[in-house]
PDB file of C-alpha atoms in Angstrom:
ATOM      1  CA  MET C  26      15.634 -18.119  11.881  1.00 58.00           C
ATOM      2  CA  SER C  27      13.896 -15.151  10.352  1.00 66.00           C
ATOM      3  CA  LYS C  28      16.296 -12.455   9.139  1.00 77.00           C
ATOM      4  CA  ILE C  29      13.542  -9.826   9.065  1.00 79.00           C
ATOM      5  CA  GLY C  30      11.914 -10.923  12.324  1.00 78.00           C
ATOM      6  CA  LYS C  31      15.114 -10.414  14.337  1.00 78.00           C
ATOM      7  CA  ILE C  32      15.326  -6.687  13.511  1.00 83.00           C
ATOM      8  CA  ASN C  33      13.828  -4.398  16.161  1.00 83.00           C
ATOM      9  CA  ILE C  34      11.247  -1.817  15.081  1.00 84.00           C
ATOM     10  CA  SER C  35      11.989   1.756  16.147  1.00 84.00           C
ATOM     11  CA  ILE C  36       8.984   3.879  17.114  1.00 85.00           C
ATOM     12  CA  PRO C  37       8.982   7.574  16.054  1.00 84.00           C
ATOM     13  CA  GLU C  38       8.375  10.214  18.737  1.00 85.00           C
ATOM     14  CA  LYS C  39       4.789  11.070  17.739  1.00 85.00           C
ATOM     15  CA  VAL C  40       3.572   7.444  17.600  1.00 84.00           C
ATOM     16  CA  LYS C  41       2.077   5.614  20.586  1.00 85.00           C
ATOM     17  CA  VAL C  42       1.950   1.794  20.706  1.00 83.00           C
ATOM     18  CA  VAL C  43      -0.376   0.126  23.219  1.00 83.00           C
ATOM     19  CA  LEU C  44      -0.606  -3.645  23.710  1.00 83.00           C
ATOM     20  CA  ASN C  45      -4.082  -4.969  24.630  1.00 83.00           C
ATOM     21  CA  ASP C  46      -5.199  -8.623  25.011  1.00 79.00           C
ATOM     22  CA  SER C  47      -4.372  -9.875  21.523  1.00 79.00           C
ATOM     23  CA  SER C  48      -4.318  -6.607  19.583  1.00 85.00           C
ATOM     24  CA  VAL C  49      -1.723  -3.895  19.165  1.00 85.00           C
ATOM     25  CA  ASN C  50      -3.151  -0.371  18.907  1.00 86.00           C
ATOM     26  CA  ILE C  51      -0.959   2.117  17.068  1.00 86.00           C
ATOM     27  CA  GLU C  52      -1.833   5.812  17.162  1.00 86.00           C
ATOM     28  CA  GLY C  53       0.062   8.451  15.206  1.00 85.00           C
ATOM     29  CA  PRO C  54      -0.405  11.911  13.739  1.00 88.00           C
ATOM     30  CA  LEU C  55      -2.138  10.552  10.613  1.00 85.00           C
ATOM     31  CA  GLY C  56      -4.545   8.125  12.304  1.00 84.00           C
ATOM     32  CA  LYS C  57      -5.098   4.948  14.273  1.00 86.00           C
ATOM     33  CA  LYS C  58      -4.537   1.335  13.318  1.00 85.00           C
ATOM     34  CA  SER C  59      -4.961  -1.898  15.250  1.00 87.00           C
ATOM     35  CA  LEU C  60      -3.382  -5.273  14.459  1.00 85.00           C
ATOM     36  CA  ASN C  61      -4.257  -8.704  15.790  1.00 88.00           C
ATOM     37  CA  ILE C  62      -1.166 -10.689  16.756  1.00 83.00           C
ATOM     38  CA  ASP C  63      -1.328 -14.185  18.231  1.00 81.00           C
ATOM     39  CA  LEU C  64       0.306 -13.765  21.650  1.00 80.00           C
ATOM     40  CA  LYS C  65       0.207 -17.539  22.256  1.00 81.00           C
ATOM     41  CA  THR C  66       2.967 -18.037  19.701  1.00 83.00           C
ATOM     42  CA  PHE C  67       4.703 -14.625  19.756  1.00 82.00           C
ATOM     43  CA  GLU C  68       6.096 -12.440  22.514  1.00 83.00           C
ATOM     44  CA  LEU C  69       6.038  -8.645  22.074  1.00 82.00           C
ATOM     45  CA  ASN C  70       8.412  -6.419  24.031  1.00 81.00           C
ATOM     46  CA  ILE C  71       8.018  -2.631  24.049  1.00 82.00           C
ATOM     47  CA  LYS C  72      11.221  -0.983  25.333  1.00 82.00           C
ATOM     48  CA  ASP C  73      10.690   2.536  26.795  1.00 78.00           C
ATOM     49  CA  GLY C  74       8.134   3.323  24.073  1.00 74.00           C
ATOM     50  CA  LYS C  75      10.988   3.600  21.542  1.00 82.00           C
ATOM     51  CA  GLU C  76      11.478   0.052  20.241  1.00 86.00           C
ATOM     52  CA  ILE C  77       9.400  -3.061  19.684  1.00 85.00           C
ATOM     53  CA  SER C  78      10.798  -6.561  19.326  1.00 84.00           C
ATOM     54  CA  ILE C  79       8.808  -9.636  18.363  1.00 84.00           C
ATOM     55  CA  LYS C  80      10.030 -13.155  19.133  1.00 85.00           C
ATOM     56  CA  PRO C  81       8.383 -16.557  18.858  1.00 86.00           C
ATOM     57  CA  LYS C  82       7.931 -18.551  22.080  1.00 84.00           C
ATOM     58  CA  THR C  83       8.821 -21.810  20.319  1.00 84.00           C
ATOM     59  CA  ILE C  84      10.616 -22.071  16.996  1.00 83.00           C
ATOM     60  CA  ASP C  85       9.128 -24.484  14.474  1.00 83.00           C
ATOM     61  CA  GLU C  86       8.282 -24.359  10.764  1.00 81.00           C
ATOM     62  CA  ASN C  87       4.993 -22.521  11.291  1.00 80.00           C
ATOM     63  CA  THR C  88       6.331 -19.785  13.542  1.00 84.00           C
ATOM     64  CA  LYS C  89       9.358 -19.233  11.289  1.00 80.00           C
ATOM     65  CA  ARG C  90       6.979 -18.373   8.436  1.00 81.00           C
ATOM     66  CA  LEU C  91       4.847 -16.023  10.497  1.00 85.00           C
ATOM     67  CA  TRP C  92       7.640 -14.272  12.402  1.00 86.00           C
ATOM     68  CA  GLY C  93       8.905 -12.006   9.621  1.00 84.00           C
ATOM     69  CA  MET C  94       5.398 -11.361   8.314  1.00 86.00           C
ATOM     70  CA  ASN C  95       4.112 -10.175  11.706  1.00 87.00           C
ATOM     71  CA  ARG C  96       7.160  -7.942  12.133  1.00 86.00           C
ATOM     72  CA  SER C  97       6.582  -6.415   8.680  1.00 88.00           C
ATOM     73  CA  LEU C  98       2.891  -5.819   9.410  1.00 89.00           C
ATOM     74  CA  LEU C  99       3.802  -4.019  12.643  1.00 88.00           C
ATOM     75  CA  ASN C 100       6.467  -1.943  10.892  1.00 89.00           C
ATOM     76  CA  ASN C 101       4.097  -1.018   8.043  1.00 90.00           C
ATOM     77  CA  ALA C 102       1.427   0.092  10.525  1.00 89.00           C
ATOM     78  CA  ILE C 103       3.919   2.282  12.413  1.00 89.00           C
ATOM     79  CA  ILE C 104       5.223   3.871   9.200  1.00 88.00           C
ATOM     80  CA  GLY C 105       1.652   4.342   7.933  1.00 89.00           C
ATOM     81  CA  THR C 106       0.457   6.181  11.031  1.00 90.00           C
ATOM     82  CA  SER C 107       3.546   8.423  11.150  1.00 88.00           C
ATOM     83  CA  LYS C 108       4.393   9.158   7.475  1.00 88.00           C
ATOM     84  CA  GLY C 109       1.677   7.471   5.407  1.00 88.00           C
ATOM     85  CA  TYR C 110       1.931   5.734   2.065  1.00 91.00           C
ATOM     86  CA  GLU C 111       1.577   7.197  -1.419  1.00 92.00           C
ATOM     87  CA  LYS C 112       1.313   5.791  -4.917  1.00 91.00           C
ATOM     88  CA  THR C 113       1.303   7.940  -8.038  1.00 93.00           C
ATOM     89  CA  LEU C 114      -0.449   6.799 -11.213  1.00 91.00           C
ATOM     90  CA  GLU C 115       0.006   8.308 -14.643  1.00 91.00           C
ATOM     91  CA  LEU C 116      -2.535   8.309 -17.492  1.00 90.00           C
ATOM     92  CA  ILE C 117      -0.892   8.097 -20.919  1.00 88.00           C
ATOM     93  CA  GLY C 118      -2.995   8.516 -24.036  1.00 85.00           C
ATOM     94  CA  VAL C 119      -4.810  11.153 -26.076  1.00 88.00           C
ATOM     95  CA  GLY C 120      -7.968  12.257 -24.295  1.00 87.00           C
ATOM     96  CA  TYR C 121      -7.255  10.234 -21.145  1.00 90.00           C
ATOM     97  CA  ARG C 122      -8.129  12.280 -18.076  1.00 90.00           C
ATOM     98  CA  ALA C 123      -9.234  11.947 -14.490  1.00 91.00           C
ATOM     99  CA  THR C 124     -11.416  14.196 -12.327  1.00 91.00           C
ATOM    100  CA  LEU C 125     -12.775  14.039  -8.803  1.00 90.00           C
ATOM    101  CA  LYS C 126     -16.539  14.254  -8.327  1.00 87.00           C
ATOM    102  CA  GLY C 127     -17.222  14.169  -4.596  1.00 86.00           C
ATOM    103  CA  LYS C 128     -16.405  10.666  -3.319  1.00 89.00           C
ATOM    104  CA  GLN C 129     -15.911   9.303  -6.853  1.00 90.00           C
ATOM    105  CA  LEU C 130     -12.987   9.280  -9.241  1.00 88.00           C
ATOM    106  CA  ASN C 131     -14.196   9.870 -12.800  1.00 90.00           C
ATOM    107  CA  LEU C 132     -11.933   8.405 -15.494  1.00 89.00           C
ATOM    108  CA  GLN C 133     -12.155   9.046 -19.236  1.00 90.00           C
ATOM    109  CA  LEU C 134     -10.039   6.334 -20.818  1.00 87.00           C
ATOM    110  CA  GLY C 135     -11.060   6.228 -24.469  1.00 84.00           C
ATOM    111  CA  PHE C 136     -14.116   4.015 -23.947  1.00 86.00           C
ATOM    112  CA  SER C 137     -17.619   5.044 -25.065  1.00 91.00           C
ATOM    113  CA  HIS C 138     -18.468   5.654 -21.386  1.00 90.00           C
ATOM    114  CA  ASP C 139     -16.810   7.187 -18.341  1.00 89.00           C
ATOM    115  CA  ILE C 140     -15.644   4.988 -15.468  1.00 89.00           C
ATOM    116  CA  ASN C 141     -16.676   6.074 -11.970  1.00 91.00           C
ATOM    117  CA  TYR C 142     -14.643   4.551  -9.134  1.00 89.00           C
ATOM    118  CA  ASN C 143     -15.938   4.892  -5.565  1.00 91.00           C
ATOM    119  CA  ILE C 144     -13.083   5.964  -3.283  1.00 89.00           C
ATOM    120  CA  PRO C 145     -12.892   3.779  -0.140  1.00 89.00           C
ATOM    121  CA  GLU C 146     -12.709   5.284   3.347  1.00 87.00           C
ATOM    122  CA  ASN C 147      -9.238   6.062   4.763  1.00 86.00           C
ATOM    123  CA  ILE C 148      -7.963   6.752   1.237  1.00 89.00           C
ATOM    124  CA  LYS C 149      -7.317  10.235  -0.127  1.00 90.00           C
ATOM    125  CA  ILE C 150      -7.037  10.679  -3.884  1.00 90.00           C
ATOM    126  CA  THR C 151      -5.837  13.887  -5.521  1.00 91.00           C
ATOM    127  CA  VAL C 152      -5.716  14.605  -9.247  1.00 91.00           C
ATOM    128  CA  GLU C 153      -2.950  16.798 -10.649  1.00 88.00           C
ATOM    129  CA  LYS C 154      -2.879  18.041 -14.255  1.00 88.00           C
ATOM    130  CA  GLN C 155      -5.766  15.651 -15.178  1.00 88.00           C
ATOM    131  CA  THR C 156      -3.270  12.885 -15.987  1.00 89.00           C
ATOM    132  CA  ILE C 157      -1.603  12.277 -12.607  1.00 92.00           C
ATOM    133  CA  ILE C 158      -3.464  10.563  -9.760  1.00 91.00           C
ATOM    134  CA  LYS C 159      -1.974  10.476  -6.240  1.00 93.00           C
ATOM    135  CA  ILE C 160      -3.321   7.898  -3.782  1.00 92.00           C
ATOM    136  CA  ASN C 161      -2.562   8.471  -0.066  1.00 91.00           C
ATOM    137  CA  GLY C 162      -3.431   6.472   3.038  1.00 90.00           C
ATOM    138  CA  ILE C 163      -2.155   4.931   6.265  1.00 89.00           C
ATOM    139  CA  ASP C 164      -2.747   1.297   5.240  1.00 89.00           C
ATOM    140  CA  LYS C 165      -0.077   0.070   2.825  1.00 90.00           C
ATOM    141  CA  GLN C 166      -2.197  -2.847   1.617  1.00 91.00           C
ATOM    142  CA  LEU C 167      -5.270  -0.686   0.949  1.00 91.00           C
ATOM    143  CA  VAL C 168      -3.244   1.940  -0.963  1.00 91.00           C
ATOM    144  CA  GLY C 169      -1.725  -0.797  -3.150  1.00 92.00           C
ATOM    145  CA  THR C 170      -5.104  -2.451  -3.715  1.00 92.00           C
ATOM    146  CA  VAL C 171      -6.730   0.819  -4.805  1.00 91.00           C
ATOM    147  CA  ALA C 172      -3.823   1.579  -7.171  1.00 91.00           C
ATOM    148  CA  ALA C 173      -4.006  -1.926  -8.660  1.00 92.00           C
ATOM    149  CA  LYS C 174      -7.791  -1.661  -9.134  1.00 91.00           C
ATOM    150  CA  ILE C 175      -7.478   1.690 -10.942  1.00 90.00           C
ATOM    151  CA  LYS C 176      -4.702   0.275 -13.159  1.00 90.00           C
ATOM    152  CA  THR C 177      -6.962  -2.619 -14.238  1.00 91.00           C
ATOM    153  CA  PHE C 178      -9.386  -0.211 -15.939  1.00 90.00           C
ATOM    154  CA  ARG C 179      -6.842   0.395 -18.737  1.00 89.00           C
ATOM    155  CA  PRO C 180      -3.541  -1.507 -18.363  1.00 90.00           C
ATOM    156  CA  PRO C 181      -0.639  -0.152 -20.464  1.00 90.00           C
ATOM    157  CA  GLU C 182      -0.414  -1.725 -23.887  1.00 89.00           C
ATOM    158  CA  PRO C 183       3.000  -2.724 -25.280  1.00 91.00           C
ATOM    159  CA  TYR C 184       2.925  -0.934 -28.669  1.00 91.00           C
ATOM    160  CA  LYS C 185       2.305   2.743 -27.864  1.00 88.00           C
ATOM    161  CA  GLY C 186       2.342   2.501 -24.065  1.00 84.00           C
ATOM    162  CA  LYS C 187      -1.170   3.933 -23.711  1.00 89.00           C
ATOM    163  CA  GLY C 188      -2.957   3.208 -20.439  1.00 90.00           C
ATOM    164  CA  ILE C 189      -2.613   3.709 -16.689  1.00 90.00           C
ATOM    165  CA  LYS C 190       0.765   2.989 -15.135  1.00 90.00           C
ATOM    166  CA  GLU C 191       2.645   3.817 -11.950  1.00 90.00           C
ATOM    167  CA  VAL C 192       5.263   6.536 -12.169  1.00 90.00           C
ATOM    168  CA  GLY C 193       8.578   4.792 -12.764  1.00 87.00           C
ATOM    169  CA  GLN C 194       6.992   1.527 -13.963  1.00 85.00           C
ATOM    170  CA  TYR C 195       8.775   0.046 -16.978  1.00 88.00           C
ATOM    171  CA  ILE C 196       6.616  -1.104 -19.875  1.00 87.00           C
ATOM    172  CA  LEU C 197       8.104  -3.723 -22.179  1.00 87.00           C
ATOM    173  CA  ARG C 198       7.644  -2.236 -25.642  1.00 88.00           C
ATOM    174  CA  LYS C 199       7.099  -4.281 -28.774  1.00 89.00           C
ATOM    175  CA  GLU C 200       7.987  -3.384 -32.325  1.00 88.00           C
ATOM    176  CA  GLY C 201       5.070  -2.814 -34.683  1.00 83.00           C
ATOM    177  CA  LYS C 202       4.468  -4.356 -38.099  1.00 85.00           C
ATOM    178  CA  LYS C 203       7.248  -4.190 -40.681  1.00 84.00           C
ATOM    179  CA  LYS C 204       6.710  -3.582 -44.380  1.00 79.00           C
TER     180      LYS C 204
END
C-alpha cells in the first residue's frame, strides 16, 4: 500500500478542480494546469469541491508504484496554482552579477563572455541586488529545471565556494595546499 497515496488532498477555497475524460483541469488564482491521469487504473473522487482522493481499481506492483506519484503530481499542481513555487539562487564571487534584459537573463560569471539564458514561458525571474535570482512559477518541475540549468553555468567550487548555489545549500569545503 502507498503511504502517500492514501492521504487525501485538500483543495483551497480559490482553486477549482474539474475532471474531464482522462485529464484533471486545475484552475487557481495564479493560473491553470491540466494533468493526464489514467482513469482505467485509478479512481478519482472529488468530495464537495474540498477534497480529492485517488485510489487504484486493482492493487498490483505497477499501480502501487504509480499511486503515490499521481497523488503527488495532483498535490503539486494544486499548490502551484494557489501559492506557486519559488527557488532563490545566489551568485558568490567577485564580479559575478545577473541582470534582466527583456526575456533573457544575462549572467556575468567570470568568463570572457556573458551568458544569456532565455527565460521559458510560465516562469518569472526577478533579480535582487545583482547577486540574488528568484525564480517563480506554478509548475514545480519547471521551476526546479530552470534553477538547475542556471546552476550548471557555474557550479560552486569546493575551495572558495565561488559559483551559483541555492540559498541554504551546503557546499562541502576542502582545505587548500599546505606549506
